[in-house]
GROMACS .gro file of C-alpha atoms in nm:
model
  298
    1UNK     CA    1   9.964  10.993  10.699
    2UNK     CA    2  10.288  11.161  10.815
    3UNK     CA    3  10.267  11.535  10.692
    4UNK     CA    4  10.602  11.573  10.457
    5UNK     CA    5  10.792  11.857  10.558
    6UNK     CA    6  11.075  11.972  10.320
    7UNK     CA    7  11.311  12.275  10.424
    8UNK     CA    8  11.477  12.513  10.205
    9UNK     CA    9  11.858  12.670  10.345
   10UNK     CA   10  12.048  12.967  10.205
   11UNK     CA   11  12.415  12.792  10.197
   12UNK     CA   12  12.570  13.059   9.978
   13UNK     CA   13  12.911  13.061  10.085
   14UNK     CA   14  12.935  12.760  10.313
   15UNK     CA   15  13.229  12.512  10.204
   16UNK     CA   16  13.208  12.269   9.959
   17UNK     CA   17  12.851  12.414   9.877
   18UNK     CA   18  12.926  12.590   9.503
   19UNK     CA   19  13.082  12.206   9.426
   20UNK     CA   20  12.787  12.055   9.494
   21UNK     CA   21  12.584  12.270   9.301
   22UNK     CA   22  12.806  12.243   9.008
   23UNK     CA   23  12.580  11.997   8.804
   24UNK     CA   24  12.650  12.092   8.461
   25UNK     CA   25  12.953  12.373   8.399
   26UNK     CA   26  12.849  12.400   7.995
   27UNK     CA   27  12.496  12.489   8.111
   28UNK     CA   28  12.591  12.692   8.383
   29UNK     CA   29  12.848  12.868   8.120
   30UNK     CA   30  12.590  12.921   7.874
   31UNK     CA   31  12.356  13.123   8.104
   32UNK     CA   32  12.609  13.363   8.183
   33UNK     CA   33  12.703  13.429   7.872
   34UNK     CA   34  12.271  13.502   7.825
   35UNK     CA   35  12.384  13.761   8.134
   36UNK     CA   36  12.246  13.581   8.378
   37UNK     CA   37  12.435  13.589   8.718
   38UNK     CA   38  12.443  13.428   9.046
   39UNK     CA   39  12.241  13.574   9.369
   40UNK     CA   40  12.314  13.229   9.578
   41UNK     CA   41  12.307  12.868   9.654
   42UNK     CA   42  12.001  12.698   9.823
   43UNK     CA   43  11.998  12.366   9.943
   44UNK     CA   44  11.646  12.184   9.983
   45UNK     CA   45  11.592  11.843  10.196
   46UNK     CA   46  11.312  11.631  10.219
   47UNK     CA   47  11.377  11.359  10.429
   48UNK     CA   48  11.159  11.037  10.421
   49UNK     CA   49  10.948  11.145  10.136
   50UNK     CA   50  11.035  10.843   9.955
   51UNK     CA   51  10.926  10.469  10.037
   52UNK     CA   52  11.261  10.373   9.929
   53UNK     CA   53  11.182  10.044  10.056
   54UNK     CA   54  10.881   9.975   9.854
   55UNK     CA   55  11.020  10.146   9.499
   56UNK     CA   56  11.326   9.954   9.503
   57UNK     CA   57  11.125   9.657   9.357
   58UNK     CA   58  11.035   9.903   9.049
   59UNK     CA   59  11.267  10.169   8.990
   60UNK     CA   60  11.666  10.136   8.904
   61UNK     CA   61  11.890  10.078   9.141
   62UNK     CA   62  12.113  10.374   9.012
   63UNK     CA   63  11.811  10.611   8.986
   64UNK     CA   64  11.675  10.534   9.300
   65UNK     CA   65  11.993  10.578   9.458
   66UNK     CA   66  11.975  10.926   9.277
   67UNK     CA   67  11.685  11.015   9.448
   68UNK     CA   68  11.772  10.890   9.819
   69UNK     CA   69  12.071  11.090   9.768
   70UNK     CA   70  11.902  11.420   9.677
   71UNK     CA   71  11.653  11.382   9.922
   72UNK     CA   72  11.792  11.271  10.238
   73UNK     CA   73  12.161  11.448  10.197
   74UNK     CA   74  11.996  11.761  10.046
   75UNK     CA   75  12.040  11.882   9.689
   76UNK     CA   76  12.208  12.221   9.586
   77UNK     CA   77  12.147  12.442   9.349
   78UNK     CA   78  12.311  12.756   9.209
   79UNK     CA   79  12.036  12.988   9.163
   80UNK     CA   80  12.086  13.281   8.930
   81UNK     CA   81  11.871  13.591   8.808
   82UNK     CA   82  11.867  13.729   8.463
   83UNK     CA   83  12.026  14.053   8.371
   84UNK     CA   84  11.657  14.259   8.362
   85UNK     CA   85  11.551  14.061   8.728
   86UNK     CA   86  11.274  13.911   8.549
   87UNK     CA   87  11.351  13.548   8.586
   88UNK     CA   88  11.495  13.285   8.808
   89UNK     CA   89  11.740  12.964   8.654
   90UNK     CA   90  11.876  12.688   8.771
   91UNK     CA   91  12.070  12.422   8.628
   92UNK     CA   92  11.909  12.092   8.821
   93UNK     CA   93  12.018  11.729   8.806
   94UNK     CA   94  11.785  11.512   8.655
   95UNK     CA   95  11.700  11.139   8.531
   96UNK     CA   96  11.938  11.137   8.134
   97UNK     CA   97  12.104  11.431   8.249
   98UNK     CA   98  12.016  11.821   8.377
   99UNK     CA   99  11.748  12.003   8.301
  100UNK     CA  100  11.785  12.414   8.296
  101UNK     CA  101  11.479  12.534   8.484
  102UNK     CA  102  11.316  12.934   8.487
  103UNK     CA  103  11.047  13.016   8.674
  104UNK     CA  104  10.931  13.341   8.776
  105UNK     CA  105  10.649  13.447   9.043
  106UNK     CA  106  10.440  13.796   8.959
  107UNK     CA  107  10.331  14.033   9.259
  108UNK     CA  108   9.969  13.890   9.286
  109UNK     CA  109  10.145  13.478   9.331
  110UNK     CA  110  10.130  13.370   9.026
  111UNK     CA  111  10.392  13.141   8.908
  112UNK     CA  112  10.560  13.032   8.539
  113UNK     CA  113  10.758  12.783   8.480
  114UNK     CA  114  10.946  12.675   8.206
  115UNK     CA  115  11.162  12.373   8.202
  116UNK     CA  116  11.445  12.219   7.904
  117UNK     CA  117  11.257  11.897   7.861
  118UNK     CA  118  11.400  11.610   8.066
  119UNK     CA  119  11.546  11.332   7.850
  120UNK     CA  120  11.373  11.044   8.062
  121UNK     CA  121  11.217  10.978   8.385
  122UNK     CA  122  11.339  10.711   8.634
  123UNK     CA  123  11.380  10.370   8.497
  124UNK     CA  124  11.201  10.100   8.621
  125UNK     CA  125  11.403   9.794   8.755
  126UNK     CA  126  11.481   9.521   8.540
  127UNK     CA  127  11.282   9.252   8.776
  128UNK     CA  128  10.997   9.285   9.034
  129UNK     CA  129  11.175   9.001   9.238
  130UNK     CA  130  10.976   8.891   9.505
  131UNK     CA  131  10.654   9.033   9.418
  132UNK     CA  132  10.340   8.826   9.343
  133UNK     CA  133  10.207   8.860   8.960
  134UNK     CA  134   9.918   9.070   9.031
  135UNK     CA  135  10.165   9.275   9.279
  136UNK     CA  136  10.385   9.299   9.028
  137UNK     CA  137  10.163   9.404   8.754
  138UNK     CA  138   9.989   9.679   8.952
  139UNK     CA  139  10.303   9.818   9.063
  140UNK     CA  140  10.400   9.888   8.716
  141UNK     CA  141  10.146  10.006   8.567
  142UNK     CA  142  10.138  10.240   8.867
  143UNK     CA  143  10.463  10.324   8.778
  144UNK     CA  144  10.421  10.425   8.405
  145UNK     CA  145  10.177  10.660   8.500
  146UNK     CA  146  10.403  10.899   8.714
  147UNK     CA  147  10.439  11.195   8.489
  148UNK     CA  148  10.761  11.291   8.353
  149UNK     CA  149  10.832  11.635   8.584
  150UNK     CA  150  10.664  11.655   8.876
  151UNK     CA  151  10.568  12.009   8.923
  152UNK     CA  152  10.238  11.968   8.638
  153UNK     CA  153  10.065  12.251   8.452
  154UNK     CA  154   9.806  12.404   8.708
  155UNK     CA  155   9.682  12.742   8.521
  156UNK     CA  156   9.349  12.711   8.742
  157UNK     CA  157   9.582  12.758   9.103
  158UNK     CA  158   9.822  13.013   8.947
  159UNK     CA  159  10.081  12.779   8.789
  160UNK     CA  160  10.208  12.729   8.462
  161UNK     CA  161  10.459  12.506   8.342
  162UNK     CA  162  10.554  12.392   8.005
  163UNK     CA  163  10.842  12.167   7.887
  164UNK     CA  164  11.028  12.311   7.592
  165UNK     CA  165  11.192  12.068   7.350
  166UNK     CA  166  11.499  12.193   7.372
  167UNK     CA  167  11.851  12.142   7.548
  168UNK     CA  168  11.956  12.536   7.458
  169UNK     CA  169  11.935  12.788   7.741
  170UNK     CA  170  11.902  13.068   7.508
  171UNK     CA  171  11.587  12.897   7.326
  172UNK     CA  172  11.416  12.843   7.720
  173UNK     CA  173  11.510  13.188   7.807
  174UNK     CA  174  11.308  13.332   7.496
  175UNK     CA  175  11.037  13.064   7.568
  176UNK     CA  176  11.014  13.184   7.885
  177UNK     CA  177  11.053  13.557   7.820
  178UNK     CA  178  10.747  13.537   7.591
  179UNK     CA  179  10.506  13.383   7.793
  180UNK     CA  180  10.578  13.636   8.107
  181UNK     CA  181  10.541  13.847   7.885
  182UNK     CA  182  10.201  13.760   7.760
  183UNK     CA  183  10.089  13.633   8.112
  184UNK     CA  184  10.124  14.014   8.255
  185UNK     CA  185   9.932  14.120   7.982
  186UNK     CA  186   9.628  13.872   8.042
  187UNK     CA  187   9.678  13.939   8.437
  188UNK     CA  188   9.768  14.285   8.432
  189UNK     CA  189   9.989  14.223   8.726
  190UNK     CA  190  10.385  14.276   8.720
  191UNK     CA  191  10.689  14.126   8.785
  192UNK     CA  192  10.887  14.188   9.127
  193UNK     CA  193  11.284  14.218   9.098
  194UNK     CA  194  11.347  13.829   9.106
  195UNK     CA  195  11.720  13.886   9.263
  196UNK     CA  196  11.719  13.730   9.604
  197UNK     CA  197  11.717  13.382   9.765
  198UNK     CA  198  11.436  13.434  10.048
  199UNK     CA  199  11.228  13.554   9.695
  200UNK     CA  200  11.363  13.232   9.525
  201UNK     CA  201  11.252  13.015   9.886
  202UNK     CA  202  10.890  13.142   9.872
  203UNK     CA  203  10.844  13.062   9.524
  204UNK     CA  204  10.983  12.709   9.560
  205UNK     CA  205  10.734  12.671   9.892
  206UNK     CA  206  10.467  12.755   9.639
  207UNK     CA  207  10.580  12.515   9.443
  208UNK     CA  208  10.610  12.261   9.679
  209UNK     CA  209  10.213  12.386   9.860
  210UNK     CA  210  10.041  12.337   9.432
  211UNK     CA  211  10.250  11.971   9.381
  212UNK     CA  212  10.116  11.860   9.778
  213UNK     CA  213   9.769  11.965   9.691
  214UNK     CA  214   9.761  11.808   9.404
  215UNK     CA  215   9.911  11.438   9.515
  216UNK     CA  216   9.636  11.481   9.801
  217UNK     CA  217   9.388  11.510   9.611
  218UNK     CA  218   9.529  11.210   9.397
  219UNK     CA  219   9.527  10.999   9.752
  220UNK     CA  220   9.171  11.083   9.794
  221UNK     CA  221   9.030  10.988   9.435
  222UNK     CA  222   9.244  10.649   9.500
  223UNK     CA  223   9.083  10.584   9.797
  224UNK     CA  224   8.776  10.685   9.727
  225UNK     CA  225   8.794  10.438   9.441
  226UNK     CA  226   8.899  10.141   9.708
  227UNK     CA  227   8.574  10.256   9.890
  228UNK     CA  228   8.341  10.208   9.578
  229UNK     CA  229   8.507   9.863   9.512
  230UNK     CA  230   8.418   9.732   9.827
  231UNK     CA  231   8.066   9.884   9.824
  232UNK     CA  232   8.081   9.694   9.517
  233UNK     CA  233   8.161   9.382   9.561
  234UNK     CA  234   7.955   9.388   9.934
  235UNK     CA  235   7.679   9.476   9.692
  236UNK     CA  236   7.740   9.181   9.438
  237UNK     CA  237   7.751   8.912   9.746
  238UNK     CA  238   7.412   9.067   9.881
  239UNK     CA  239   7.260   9.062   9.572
  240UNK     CA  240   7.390   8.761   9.422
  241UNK     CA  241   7.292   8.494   9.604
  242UNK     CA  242   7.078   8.306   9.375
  243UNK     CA  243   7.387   8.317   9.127
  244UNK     CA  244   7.651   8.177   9.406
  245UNK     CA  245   7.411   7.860   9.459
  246UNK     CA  246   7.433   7.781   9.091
  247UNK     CA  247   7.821   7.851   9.081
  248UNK     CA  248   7.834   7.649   9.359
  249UNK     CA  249   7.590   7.345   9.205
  250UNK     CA  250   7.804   7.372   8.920
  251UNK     CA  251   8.156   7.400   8.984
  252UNK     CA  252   8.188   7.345   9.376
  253UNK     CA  253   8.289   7.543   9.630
  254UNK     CA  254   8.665   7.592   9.506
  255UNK     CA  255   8.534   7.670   9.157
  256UNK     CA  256   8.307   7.960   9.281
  257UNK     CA  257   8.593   8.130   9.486
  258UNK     CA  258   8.827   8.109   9.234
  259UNK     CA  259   8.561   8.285   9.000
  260UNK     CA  260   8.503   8.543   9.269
  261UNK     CA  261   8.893   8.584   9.354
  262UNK     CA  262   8.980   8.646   8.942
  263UNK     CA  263   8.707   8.904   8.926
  264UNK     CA  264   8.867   9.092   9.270
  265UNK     CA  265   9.194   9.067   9.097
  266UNK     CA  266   9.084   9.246   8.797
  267UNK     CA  267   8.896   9.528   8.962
  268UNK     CA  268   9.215   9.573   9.186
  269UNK     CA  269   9.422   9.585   8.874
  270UNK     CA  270   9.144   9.801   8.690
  271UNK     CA  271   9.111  10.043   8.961
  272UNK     CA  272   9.508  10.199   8.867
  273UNK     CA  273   9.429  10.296   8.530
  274UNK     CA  274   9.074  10.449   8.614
  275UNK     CA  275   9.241  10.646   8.909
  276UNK     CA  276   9.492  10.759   8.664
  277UNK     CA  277   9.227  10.871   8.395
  278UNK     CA  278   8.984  11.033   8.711
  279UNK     CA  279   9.284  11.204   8.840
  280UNK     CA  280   9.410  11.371   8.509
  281UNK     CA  281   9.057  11.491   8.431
  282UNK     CA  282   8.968  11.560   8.720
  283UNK     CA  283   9.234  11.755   8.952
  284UNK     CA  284   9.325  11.998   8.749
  285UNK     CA  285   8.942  12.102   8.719
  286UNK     CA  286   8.965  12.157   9.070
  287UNK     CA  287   8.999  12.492   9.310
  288UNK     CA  288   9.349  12.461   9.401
  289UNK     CA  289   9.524  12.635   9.720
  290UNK     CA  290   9.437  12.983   9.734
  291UNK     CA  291   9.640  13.251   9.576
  292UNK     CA  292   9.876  13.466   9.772
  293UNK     CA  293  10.023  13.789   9.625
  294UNK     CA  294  10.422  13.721   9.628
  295UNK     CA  295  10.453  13.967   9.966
  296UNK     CA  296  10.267  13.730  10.156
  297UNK     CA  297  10.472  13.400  10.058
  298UNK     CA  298  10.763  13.627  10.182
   0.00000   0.00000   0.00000
């Protein structure tokens, strides 16, 4: 599988660059007034990390073009620092509407995050059109198990994220201030001046390095899973044979396939939910990438 490779540019000052990264001028308004203020603008690409192809039979149109838009033109973002140079913000466009995002990285690598809570994720398309039933059924299901913000709560690999039920910036910035604040307590570690982009970059490649771990890992449980089913239901031919002659006695050779056939089609369906369940308890019980002290990620 083709290694994703997203890049991060410092476009502070490059034209037409502060309107793109104008997503939401109340927000934006509302953490100044807090005393937050601007260090730069940083785009971030990620070309072809979306099948756009193969989603367009499940998400909406409009949200999908959302996301081809974001991550094959690049997204900007205005990236500000708060007036002590604890924390990071951003205001980020989002599925509903933006989100306000602050996240801030200690000196041993650790990371916080805390996050307005999104309204919504994507929507899922109003028909599967030319998808079979079982095709159809699988990819949805697949679908309502994405979780609503990608980055997830790792404490185990040094990241912690929470989503705050809130649409206030000054309620997220005291959210987040306490939990730093305990968090450098329980670490005993502190808090470098989080006031430049190359400082932002390194925390967002962190980002990137625990949410890549963890879909691997995800990849591996699902195919894992594939490899069981096959062991399986090699196992249940092998075994079965005195069971196939009386299928086959009893309801002919069409009969027994179509027996065999509706029992692959519900382990194939089965198999999503169970690698949903296997990868939510199991994942984040996992050793995750090691931890780098923030001078290294620099």
């Amino acid at each position: 599988m083709k290694k994703l490779e997203v890049s991060y540019n410092d476009v502070t000052g490059l034209e037409g660059a502060a309107e793109r990264a104008n997503h939401d001028p109340a927000l934006r308004q509302a953490l100044l007034d807090l005393g937050f203020q601007t260090i730069g603008l940083l785009e971030c690409r990620a070309p072809g990390a979306i099948n756009f192809e193969g989603m367009k039979r499940f998400v909406n149109a409009d949200d999908l073009a959302m996301m081809a838009d974001a991550t094959e033109n690049g997204e900007v973002d205005e990236v500000l620092t708060s007036h002590d140079r604890t924390i990071f913000a951003t205001v980020d466009t989002f599925f509903g509407g933006p989100v306000v995002v602050m996240r801030t990285i200690f000196e041993n690598g650790v990371v916080v995050e805390t996050v307005t809570r999104p309204e919504r994720g994507a929507l899922r398309a109003e028909k599967n059109s030319g998808l079979p039933l079982v095709g159809g059924l699988a990819g949805k299901m697949a679908f309502g198990s994405l979780p609503l913000w990608a980055r997830q709560d790792r404490p185990r690999w040094g990241y912690h994220v929470e989503l705050v039920d809130t649409n206030q910036p000054s309620e997220l910035w005291q959210r987040h201030r306490q939990r730093i604040a305990e968090l450098a307590r329980t670490l005993q570690t502190s808090i470098r001046p989080q006031d430049n982009i190359p400082l932002y970059i390194a925390l967002s490649r962190r980002s990137f390095e625990i949410t890549s771990y963890a879909g691997q890992w995800q990849t591996r449980i699902a195919n894992g899973l594939i490899g069981a089913f096959f062991v399986f239901l090699f196992a249940v031919l092998l075994l079965g044979k005195g069971v196939m002659v009386s299928l086959r006695d009893q309801m002919g050779f069409v009969g027994e396939m179509s027996i065999y056939l509706l029992g692959a089609i519900v382990m194939a369906v089965l198999m999503i939910p169970l690698s949903v369940a296997l990868t939510r308890l199991l994942v984040p019980r996992l050793p995750g990438p090691p931890l780098k002290p923030a001078a290294e990620l620099l």
